[in-house]
Amino acid sequence: MSAPSARPSVSEREAREVAEAAREQEWRSPSFAKELFLGRFRLDLVHPGPAPDAGDERRGEAFLARLRAFLTTRVDSALIEREARIPDDVIRGLKELGALGMKIDTRYGGLGLSHVYYHRALALTGSVSPAIAALLSAHQSIGVPQPLKIFGTPEQKDAFLPRCARTDLSAFLLTEPDVGSDPARLATTAVPDGDGYLLDGVKLWTTNGVVADLLVVMARVPAGDGHRGGITAFVVEAASEGITVEQRNAFMGLRGLENGVTRFHRVRVPAAHRIGAEGSGLRIALTTLNTGRLSLPAICAGAGKWSLKIAREWSAVREQWGRPVGRHEAVGAKISFIAATTFALEAMVELAGRMADEGRTDIRIEAALAKLYGSEMAWRIADELVQIRGGRGYETAASLAARGERAVPAEQMLRDLRINRIFEGSTEIMHLLIAREAVDAHLSVAGDLIDPDVPLPGKARAGARAGGFYARWLPGLLTGPGQLPRSYQEFHPAGHPDLARHLRWAERSSRRLARATFYAMSRWQGRLESRQCFLGRIVDIGAELFAVSAACARAEQLRREDGHGREAYQLADAFCRQARVRTEELFRRLWTNTDDPDRKVTAGVLGGVYTWLEEGVLDPSGDGPWIAGADPGPSRRENVHRTIR
């Protein structure tokens, strides 16, 4: 068989069908967030949380101590920023430390850390160097170890996991120059050839790809000759003949990131290196991300902690108009936001990590919400820190040090965090992904009613199913524990702020959110999927409610377990008050917004109606196509891949 040269041409419907087929269709375990969007506030699924395992704690604390010592003595974050590269000896040190195998089982030479301690390690690492945290996260959360852990054969695990635990870096290759979150147009091919496959294509933004030893590659297998075909996952040796890393990409932040462009030309991959069945690649990728996405909010929580430390120290010594700037209300409100939001971010990550370790619930939506919320709020935290620091916040750490001041890399933190709103699903894609899961129950019973391709008999059957479901579901949205003044009273211990009232509000808001979703489906039916701004607000409300629940649960947990309960309650109360203001605004904007005029203006812009508005400026952009060509074939460029041993 010869490789097809043309990029697949797919319709919007076909693209949706590919994405839908990759979704996990079943819910084998309960989900707090799924129930939340249905108007059922199941606090029992997140509180009280599972008790930590003593063995996990011993291993985790011991590793964190070693990691802290390593980061303190071996890592120069300013050097990484200055030279835009993590020194090879640092990566070798991470290997010796076992940091490549934090999530890999001890039977394969890994550390076997729990999700909770893996996330804490990433937060600690990211506070010193976000580039190192990104390297470790890409290797373990989406690289070779995680998909093999879930889908690999015993032989694959024995062959690759010991290498990933100690010596070999891995990368995940899905994106192409003209393919991002729409994988239906994937052009890289894996053509069956004897007892293996031949890979051809180009992959873009391959985090770790410049230094990786092992790759997870998503490629399209043509159907036919006994092959089911479809997008398929492979483990590929990075040193294989025909692989060329054509460029190491440079970005506004994460300057140490080893991210590149990788070309495959007739690269032979044994069939034994295929992960799962042909056509299951996207399902493998999405399932891997169910817990893998938690690495980014963990790093974001660490960024919040660092930002809080800097804001506290700076605001106490910098004086204006006779008192420290932190004592001025305008600055104090920013400090409160940073502190309260950092508490909530850590609460979300800790809760999701404990739930992942326990395995009692399905956390696919919770992990997605944590990624969405963490990336957005951490960016706001960093922006507020730059504002608190004023001109010094905009000045680089190197410049500050050169004139004798503390080298605080606030502007670097802002640049480094910006990518998290794009990495592993942009905010806009996360809104759509979560919205699809949020309305899954509705589509399961009523989807055929709004599908124009379903014939009348099918619509009749769907109508009967929907009638039964909604007859049971809708009455439950009218009343609930949130209307009872004594509900959740364990969250109002004597001498502490009243968190019970926030949980009652969250319960009422969950039902209100479900009613709004039902009304929108009734109003727009099949056109709801095009109302992306509306769906985004629905998801953002759900994220705030999840954050409120996590913050309250975390505060009560700390009250019971250590001596910071009173302070934790204060932070949770402040966060809940702030979140409630944001949420009420989102509820208002569901129905009072500028979506209609925005669509008209957008159509005008794209149609060239307003080009006169662009006059009076010069465009300094260079020449060249908007999207680089990615035709298959041999590379004509130098291979910039390097191996770190």
XYZ file of C-alpha atoms in Angstrom:
645
model
C 0.000 0.000 0.000
C 1.270 3.502 -0.761
C 0.771 6.492 1.494
C -1.957 8.951 0.435
C -0.555 12.382 -0.281
C -3.654 14.518 0.170
C -4.797 15.800 3.537
C -8.195 14.312 4.458
C -11.085 16.596 3.544
C -13.873 16.349 6.095
C -17.148 18.133 6.671
C -18.143 19.739 9.952
C -20.445 16.810 10.688
C -17.715 14.263 9.950
C -15.316 16.105 12.238
C -17.896 16.013 15.045
C -18.466 12.311 14.479
C -14.745 11.585 14.819
C -14.591 13.519 18.081
C -17.773 11.857 19.340
C -16.473 8.386 18.553
C -13.357 9.102 20.645
C -15.385 10.020 23.732
C -15.851 7.597 26.567
C -19.503 6.751 26.081
C -20.219 5.120 29.431
C -20.199 6.315 33.024
C -19.151 3.315 35.085
C -18.603 5.354 38.241
C -20.393 8.363 39.755
C -19.141 11.845 38.973
C -19.593 14.886 41.200
C -19.287 17.319 38.288
C -21.641 15.351 36.024
C -24.271 15.387 38.761
C -23.567 19.080 39.395
C -24.516 20.002 35.825
C -27.678 17.916 36.181
C -28.761 19.925 39.217
C -27.857 17.213 41.728
C -25.377 18.547 44.273
C -23.743 15.315 45.478
C -21.418 16.682 48.168
C -21.067 13.133 49.477
C -18.901 12.332 46.432
C -16.226 14.839 47.479
C -16.653 15.110 51.264
C -15.405 13.657 53.424
C -12.504 12.843 51.146
C -10.634 9.547 51.220
C -8.026 9.168 53.946
C -4.456 9.297 52.620
C -2.512 6.049 52.547
C 0.313 6.034 55.087
C 2.697 4.352 52.676
C 1.925 6.898 49.960
C 2.612 9.709 52.407
C 5.980 8.275 53.506
C 7.178 7.771 49.937
C 5.800 11.118 48.834
C 7.292 13.174 51.652
C 10.671 11.471 51.281
C 10.754 12.255 47.564
C 9.629 15.858 48.062
C 12.516 16.355 50.489
C 15.021 15.025 47.935
C 13.431 17.056 45.159
C 13.504 20.242 47.225
C 17.211 19.754 47.946
C 17.920 19.104 44.262
C 16.014 22.180 43.084
C 17.729 24.320 45.694
C 21.290 23.215 44.932
C 21.294 22.113 41.288
C 18.846 24.329 39.396
C 19.594 27.904 38.314
C 16.276 29.201 37.006
C 17.844 32.460 35.815
C 20.331 30.475 33.709
C 17.517 28.501 32.095
C 15.707 31.723 31.239
C 18.880 33.398 29.981
C 20.100 30.513 27.818
C 16.621 29.239 26.882
C 17.626 25.687 27.731
C 17.563 23.312 30.667
C 21.198 22.228 31.154
C 21.826 18.587 30.305
C 23.361 17.967 33.718
C 20.082 19.089 35.340
C 18.121 16.597 33.259
C 20.641 13.894 34.126
C 20.180 14.805 37.784
C 16.412 14.491 37.466
C 16.901 11.020 36.012
C 19.159 10.015 38.904
C 16.602 11.396 41.343
C 13.900 9.209 39.822
C 11.803 12.214 38.795
C 11.063 10.671 35.390
C 9.295 7.816 37.120
C 7.195 9.586 39.716
C 3.958 8.059 38.395
C 5.436 4.754 37.207
C 4.866 1.666 39.332
C 7.759 0.430 41.449
C 7.708 -2.935 39.651
C 9.050 -1.104 36.590
C 11.635 0.906 38.512
C 9.459 3.955 39.145
C 8.662 5.703 42.403
C 4.977 4.782 42.404
C 3.879 8.127 43.855
C 0.213 8.883 44.329
C -1.455 11.527 42.180
C -1.494 13.827 45.213
C 2.284 13.730 45.637
C 2.960 13.827 41.918
C 0.975 17.061 41.766
C 2.795 18.479 44.778
C 6.116 17.656 43.139
C 5.081 19.479 39.959
C 3.926 22.512 41.964
C 7.268 22.600 43.800
C 9.260 22.185 40.593
C 7.230 24.757 38.704
C 7.867 27.365 41.392
C 11.582 27.120 40.539
C 11.377 26.435 36.809
C 8.102 26.069 34.905
C 10.148 24.705 31.998
C 11.344 21.753 34.086
C 7.809 21.162 35.359
C 6.571 21.144 31.756
C 9.279 18.651 30.780
C 8.346 16.265 33.607
C 4.623 16.692 33.018
C 4.797 16.103 29.258
C 6.914 12.999 29.852
C 4.636 11.375 32.445
C 1.157 12.838 32.047
C 0.751 12.551 28.271
C 3.958 10.870 27.097
C 4.659 7.137 26.826
C 4.151 6.085 30.495
C 0.492 7.064 30.945
C -1.081 5.512 27.810
C 0.968 2.341 28.338
C -0.145 2.191 31.967
C -3.788 2.150 30.855
C -3.724 0.476 27.429
C -0.339 -1.173 27.028
C 0.244 -4.905 26.820
C 2.381 -6.612 29.496
C 5.163 -6.931 26.922
C 5.017 -3.212 26.093
C 5.087 -2.266 29.763
C 8.072 -4.525 30.416
C 9.914 -3.114 27.402
C 9.291 0.619 27.808
C 8.281 1.563 31.353
C 11.653 0.763 32.984
C 13.310 2.991 30.399
C 10.798 5.801 31.004
C 11.277 5.507 34.772
C 15.015 6.109 34.773
C 16.706 6.935 31.481
C 14.430 7.838 28.565
C 12.426 11.000 28.009
C 9.158 10.730 26.111
C 6.911 13.026 24.086
C 3.356 12.993 22.727
C 2.884 13.850 19.024
C -0.631 14.656 17.814
C -0.709 18.253 16.521
C 0.220 19.002 12.912
C 0.789 22.324 11.121
C -2.815 22.336 9.911
C -4.392 20.147 12.602
C -5.014 21.241 16.182
C -8.097 20.314 18.174
C -9.817 18.864 15.077
C -8.057 15.508 14.630
C -10.421 14.344 11.872
C -8.058 16.024 9.391
C -4.962 14.251 10.683
C -2.592 13.736 7.744
C 0.251 11.686 9.225
C -0.159 8.130 7.969
C 0.875 4.713 9.228
C 0.650 2.426 6.218
C 0.683 -1.328 6.955
C 3.821 -2.930 5.585
C 4.589 -6.555 6.374
C 4.825 -7.030 10.124
C 4.760 -3.320 10.841
C 3.837 0.138 9.584
C 5.548 2.937 7.683
C 5.041 6.396 9.224
C 4.946 9.517 7.042
C 4.031 13.034 8.087
C 4.943 16.146 10.037
C 4.155 16.892 13.691
C 4.200 20.373 15.230
C 4.693 21.635 18.820
C 6.190 18.382 20.016
C 6.904 19.183 23.672
C 10.033 17.232 24.692
C 10.349 16.145 21.053
C 13.771 17.756 20.640
C 15.318 15.580 23.372
C 12.911 12.633 23.582
C 14.052 9.034 23.311
C 10.545 7.601 22.915
C 7.507 9.075 21.186
C 3.768 8.451 21.277
C 2.679 9.213 17.712
C -0.891 9.507 16.460
C -1.226 8.532 12.806
C -3.974 7.502 10.411
C -3.977 3.882 9.270
C -5.716 3.454 5.892
C -8.568 0.965 5.997
C -8.435 -2.141 3.831
C -6.643 -5.459 3.384
C -7.762 -6.736 6.752
C -7.041 -3.445 8.532
C -9.802 -1.576 10.335
C -7.867 1.642 9.944
C -8.399 4.960 11.690
C -6.315 7.169 13.957
C -3.952 4.913 15.872
C -1.333 5.323 18.612
C 2.221 3.997 18.330
C 5.322 3.960 20.502
C 8.188 5.058 18.271
C 11.927 5.059 18.948
C 13.069 8.655 18.408
C 16.364 7.435 16.947
C 14.613 5.505 14.173
C 15.829 6.061 10.640
C 13.693 8.614 8.823
C 12.901 10.826 11.838
C 14.156 14.400 11.671
C 13.602 17.112 14.262
C 13.645 20.021 11.846
C 13.387 22.883 14.322
C 13.422 23.716 18.009
C 10.612 26.227 18.452
C 10.908 29.412 20.524
C 8.073 30.948 22.546
C 7.223 34.037 24.590
C 7.486 31.957 27.764
C 8.802 28.590 28.915
C 12.052 29.422 27.177
C 13.621 26.156 28.298
C 10.928 24.079 26.604
C 12.313 21.449 24.208
C 9.501 21.803 21.706
C 9.989 21.219 17.990
C 8.843 20.169 14.546
C 9.309 16.481 13.755
C 9.174 14.892 10.294
C 8.611 11.201 9.634
C 9.668 9.724 6.292
C 9.026 6.021 5.815
C 9.762 5.314 9.457
C 9.323 1.625 10.208
C 7.384 0.838 13.374
C 6.809 -2.773 14.448
C 3.193 -3.799 14.884
C 4.111 -4.773 18.437
C 4.615 -1.061 19.171
C 1.005 -0.195 18.356
C -0.933 0.843 21.500
C -4.373 -0.706 21.488
C -6.320 -1.516 18.356
C -6.262 0.357 15.084
C -8.641 3.300 15.230
C -8.483 3.679 19.009
C -5.806 6.394 19.084
C -8.042 9.341 19.941
C -9.858 7.402 22.649
C -6.469 6.524 24.139
C -5.397 10.173 24.012
C -8.574 11.449 25.667
C -8.550 8.764 28.348
C -4.907 9.547 29.087
C -5.846 13.181 29.602
C -8.590 12.331 32.115
C -6.007 12.466 34.900
C -3.075 13.797 32.857
C -4.721 17.202 32.601
C -4.319 17.632 36.367
C -0.604 18.334 35.968
C -1.272 21.822 34.599
C -3.559 23.023 37.426
C -1.003 21.597 39.869
C 1.670 23.815 38.317
C -0.809 26.714 38.367
C -1.452 26.202 42.081
C 2.291 26.343 42.685
C 2.455 29.599 40.725
C -0.285 30.996 42.926
C 1.650 30.091 46.068
C 4.786 31.820 44.781
C 2.780 34.880 43.707
C 1.214 35.104 47.165
C 4.643 35.021 48.816
C 5.979 37.807 46.597
C 2.824 39.916 46.976
C 2.974 39.592 50.771
C 6.658 40.437 51.103
C 6.630 43.303 48.590
C 3.397 44.885 49.803
C 4.705 45.040 53.349
C 7.919 46.950 52.520
C 6.889 49.211 49.644
C 5.398 52.406 51.090
C 3.234 55.018 49.401
C 1.464 57.950 51.067
C 2.702 57.049 54.505
C 1.922 53.342 54.704
C 2.730 50.019 53.003
C 0.954 49.589 49.677
C -0.713 46.434 50.945
C -2.597 48.548 53.497
C -4.277 50.496 50.687
C -7.617 48.916 49.858
C -7.083 48.927 46.073
C -3.954 46.804 46.464
C -5.338 44.839 49.394
C -8.220 43.572 47.251
C -5.703 42.141 44.801
C -3.805 40.432 47.618
C -7.041 38.935 48.924
C -7.892 37.656 45.452
C -4.467 36.028 45.092
C -4.635 34.386 48.530
C -8.225 33.160 48.265
C -7.867 31.910 44.697
C -4.593 30.123 45.443
C -6.350 28.317 48.295
C -9.132 27.251 45.932
C -6.749 26.130 43.193
C -4.825 23.954 45.612
C -8.109 22.609 46.991
C -9.273 21.598 43.505
C -5.989 19.863 42.675
C -5.786 18.089 46.041
C -9.396 16.946 45.804
C -9.060 15.704 42.229
C -5.770 13.981 43.087
C -7.298 12.165 46.046
C -10.288 11.143 43.931
C -7.954 9.828 41.222
C -6.002 7.838 43.800
C -9.155 6.398 45.351
C -10.684 5.435 42.000
C -14.230 5.485 43.360
C -15.478 8.219 41.024
C -15.107 9.215 37.385
C -13.171 12.476 37.336
C -13.004 13.206 33.617
C -15.088 16.389 34.027
C -13.434 17.379 37.318
C -9.968 17.160 35.728
C -11.114 19.209 32.743
C -12.693 21.839 35.016
C -9.519 22.021 37.107
C -7.423 22.531 33.970
C -9.773 25.209 32.615
C -10.185 27.055 35.898
C -6.580 26.689 37.027
C -5.093 28.038 33.811
C -7.454 31.024 33.677
C -7.181 31.987 37.343
C -3.410 31.518 37.574
C -3.013 33.892 34.641
C -5.131 36.462 36.496
C -3.094 35.925 39.657
C 0.162 36.557 37.791
C -1.305 39.639 36.113
C -2.381 41.042 39.489
C 1.086 40.363 40.906
C 2.677 42.343 38.071
C 0.235 45.176 38.808
C 1.047 45.117 42.536
C 4.746 45.283 41.738
C 4.167 48.198 39.362
C 7.109 49.069 37.137
C 9.184 46.421 38.876
C 6.612 43.835 37.857
C 7.188 44.717 34.198
C 10.981 44.793 34.576
C 12.912 41.582 34.059
C 14.609 39.837 36.958
C 17.995 40.285 35.270
C 17.461 44.034 34.989
C 16.354 44.281 38.615
C 19.452 42.408 39.752
C 21.723 44.569 37.574
C 20.650 47.663 39.459
C 20.894 46.055 42.875
C 17.338 44.934 43.630
C 15.888 41.509 44.322
C 15.569 39.560 41.073
C 11.845 38.804 41.149
C 10.759 37.189 37.832
C 7.129 38.362 37.947
C 6.988 39.213 34.245
C 8.502 35.818 33.430
C 5.824 34.100 35.483
C 3.180 35.951 33.471
C 4.770 34.833 30.203
C 5.288 31.262 31.374
C 1.704 30.844 32.579
C 0.129 32.173 29.399
C 0.571 28.900 27.507
C -1.540 26.982 30.029
C -4.652 28.569 28.539
C -3.676 26.821 25.270
C -1.771 23.670 26.295
C -3.689 20.359 26.335
C -6.893 21.955 25.113
C -7.383 25.704 24.821
C -9.934 27.421 27.035
C -12.337 27.567 24.106
C -11.934 23.850 23.350
C -12.245 22.974 27.041
C -15.533 24.882 27.141
C -16.877 22.755 24.280
C -15.479 19.491 25.629
C -16.937 20.018 29.098
C -20.228 21.315 27.695
C -20.586 18.108 25.677
C -20.133 16.039 28.829
C -22.460 18.335 30.775
C -25.359 17.728 28.372
C -24.570 14.039 27.850
C -27.583 12.860 29.832
C -29.887 15.071 27.752
C -28.431 13.907 24.442
C -28.656 10.281 25.549
C -32.425 10.512 25.924
C -33.347 13.336 23.555
C -30.498 13.568 21.063
C -32.474 11.922 18.263
C -35.214 14.522 18.690
C -32.902 17.313 17.594
C -30.912 15.338 15.001
C -32.268 16.308 11.548
C -31.064 13.012 10.034
C -33.148 10.807 12.340
C -36.397 9.594 10.691
C -39.807 10.122 12.293
C -40.069 6.663 13.906
C -36.732 7.275 15.628
C -37.894 10.676 16.823
C -41.045 9.100 18.228
C -39.034 6.586 20.237
C -36.733 9.374 21.434
C -39.749 11.415 22.483
C -40.996 8.577 24.633
C -37.595 8.162 26.293
C -37.260 11.878 26.868
C -40.726 12.148 28.345
C -39.951 9.506 30.942
C -36.574 11.018 31.834
C -37.806 14.587 32.202
C -40.899 13.528 34.149
C -38.530 12.190 36.796
C -35.770 14.794 36.484
C -37.516 18.157 36.263
C -39.389 17.997 39.601
C -36.068 17.479 41.369
C -34.899 20.913 40.168
C -37.557 22.732 42.180
C -36.425 22.068 45.743
C -33.339 20.819 47.539
C -31.122 21.044 50.639
C -30.011 24.528 49.626
C -33.384 25.860 50.753
C -33.116 24.379 54.249
C -31.376 26.750 56.702
C -29.770 23.905 58.677
C -28.238 22.056 55.729
C -24.464 21.419 55.736
C -24.167 22.601 59.346
C -20.898 20.732 59.871
C -19.372 23.528 57.767
C -20.234 26.129 60.421
C -18.274 25.113 63.529
C -18.202 27.532 66.444
C -15.788 30.408 66.026
C -15.387 29.908 62.268
C -16.885 31.678 59.247
C -20.094 30.137 57.944
C -19.266 27.990 54.923
C -22.581 26.137 55.141
C -24.389 29.072 53.545
C -22.008 28.945 50.582
C -22.741 25.249 50.083
C -26.468 25.932 50.280
C -26.000 28.584 47.608
C -23.966 26.126 45.502
C -26.754 23.543 45.756
C -29.367 26.078 44.670
C -27.098 27.295 41.881
C -26.575 23.748 40.629
C -30.325 23.363 40.149
C -30.533 26.816 38.599
C -27.749 25.869 36.168
C -29.550 22.675 35.178
C -32.778 24.589 34.555
C -30.917 27.084 32.353
C -29.340 24.257 30.350
C -32.721 22.573 29.857
C -34.316 25.821 28.751
C -31.499 26.435 26.261
C -31.913 22.958 24.785
C -35.650 23.498 24.481
C -35.145 26.888 22.866
C -32.297 26.205 20.434
C -32.420 22.399 20.130
C -29.848 21.304 17.516
C -28.563 24.865 17.179
C -27.350 24.849 20.792
C -23.958 23.510 19.719
C -23.373 26.726 17.748
C -24.122 28.849 20.828
C -20.565 28.488 22.030
C -20.528 31.639 24.150
C -23.618 30.470 26.015
C -22.097 27.031 26.548
C -18.878 28.629 27.744
C -20.769 30.519 30.453
C -22.567 27.333 31.495
C -19.205 25.618 31.923
C -17.686 28.594 33.753
C -20.551 28.529 36.240
C -19.941 24.828 36.794
C -16.234 25.504 37.329
C -16.989 28.123 39.981
C -19.377 25.743 41.763
C -16.781 22.968 41.706
C -14.167 25.372 43.072
C -16.498 26.502 45.872
C -17.215 22.883 46.811
C -13.518 21.972 46.786
C -12.556 25.033 48.849
C -15.168 24.298 51.518
C -14.236 20.609 51.664
C -10.546 21.483 51.927
C -11.156 23.977 54.732
C -13.100 21.428 56.759
C -10.449 18.793 56.113
C -7.707 21.134 57.371
C -9.787 22.026 60.417
C -10.003 18.352 61.318
C -6.428 17.381 60.459
C -4.082 20.225 61.448
C -3.828 23.601 63.114
C -4.729 25.806 60.141
C -8.466 25.213 60.177
C -9.499 28.703 61.273
C -7.289 30.377 58.664
C -8.443 27.911 56.002
C -12.065 28.753 56.780
C -11.261 32.448 56.390
C -9.659 31.870 52.992
C -12.499 29.621 51.854
C -15.090 32.177 52.971
C -13.336 34.967 51.059
C -13.024 32.794 47.970
C -16.670 31.738 48.065
C -17.796 35.351 48.349
C -15.640 36.306 45.345
C -16.818 33.278 43.362
C -20.456 34.056 44.077
C -20.088 37.542 42.614
C -18.500 36.113 39.462
C -21.116 33.386 39.188
C -24.090 35.707 39.521
C -22.635 37.820 36.729
C -22.291 34.702 34.559
C -25.920 33.781 35.244
C -27.013 37.263 34.164
C -24.928 37.023 31.008
C -26.599 33.779 29.970
C -29.548 35.809 28.721
C -28.325 39.427 28.745
C -25.263 39.626 26.527
C -23.884 40.909 23.223
C -23.725 37.548 21.443
C -26.037 38.554 18.556
C -24.284 41.845 17.642
C -20.935 40.142 18.150
C -21.841 37.540 15.511
C -22.832 40.302 13.076
C -19.618 42.235 13.616
C -17.566 39.064 13.263
C -19.246 38.289 9.950
C -18.460 41.824 8.818
C -14.822 41.590 9.833
C -14.337 38.259 8.090
C -16.188 39.583 5.050
C -13.895 42.612 4.757
C -16.573 45.179 5.633
C -14.368 47.004 8.143
C -10.989 47.015 6.397
C -11.109 50.821 6.462
C -10.653 50.582 10.233
C -7.254 48.965 9.683
C -5.891 51.946 7.773
C -3.244 54.170 9.323
C -0.883 51.431 10.546
C 1.924 49.323 9.106
C 2.151 45.558 9.498
C 5.676 44.491 10.521
C 4.884 40.797 9.984
C 7.192 38.939 7.649
C 6.319 37.230 4.395
C 5.281 33.612 4.147
C 2.192 31.440 4.375
C -0.047 31.506 7.432
C 0.392 27.748 7.799
C 3.594 25.999 6.787
C 3.433 23.193 4.289
C 3.546 19.672 5.639
C 3.721 17.485 2.546
C 5.184 14.049 3.249
C 8.654 13.288 2.012
C 12.287 13.225 3.116
C 13.607 16.067 5.226
C 15.839 18.703 3.675
C 16.896 20.190 6.984
C 19.453 19.412 9.643
C 18.325 17.125 12.470
C 18.465 19.161 15.701
C 17.450 16.261 17.927
C 19.863 15.647 20.769
C 20.097 12.762 23.186
C 20.756 13.359 26.873
C 22.602 10.496 28.541
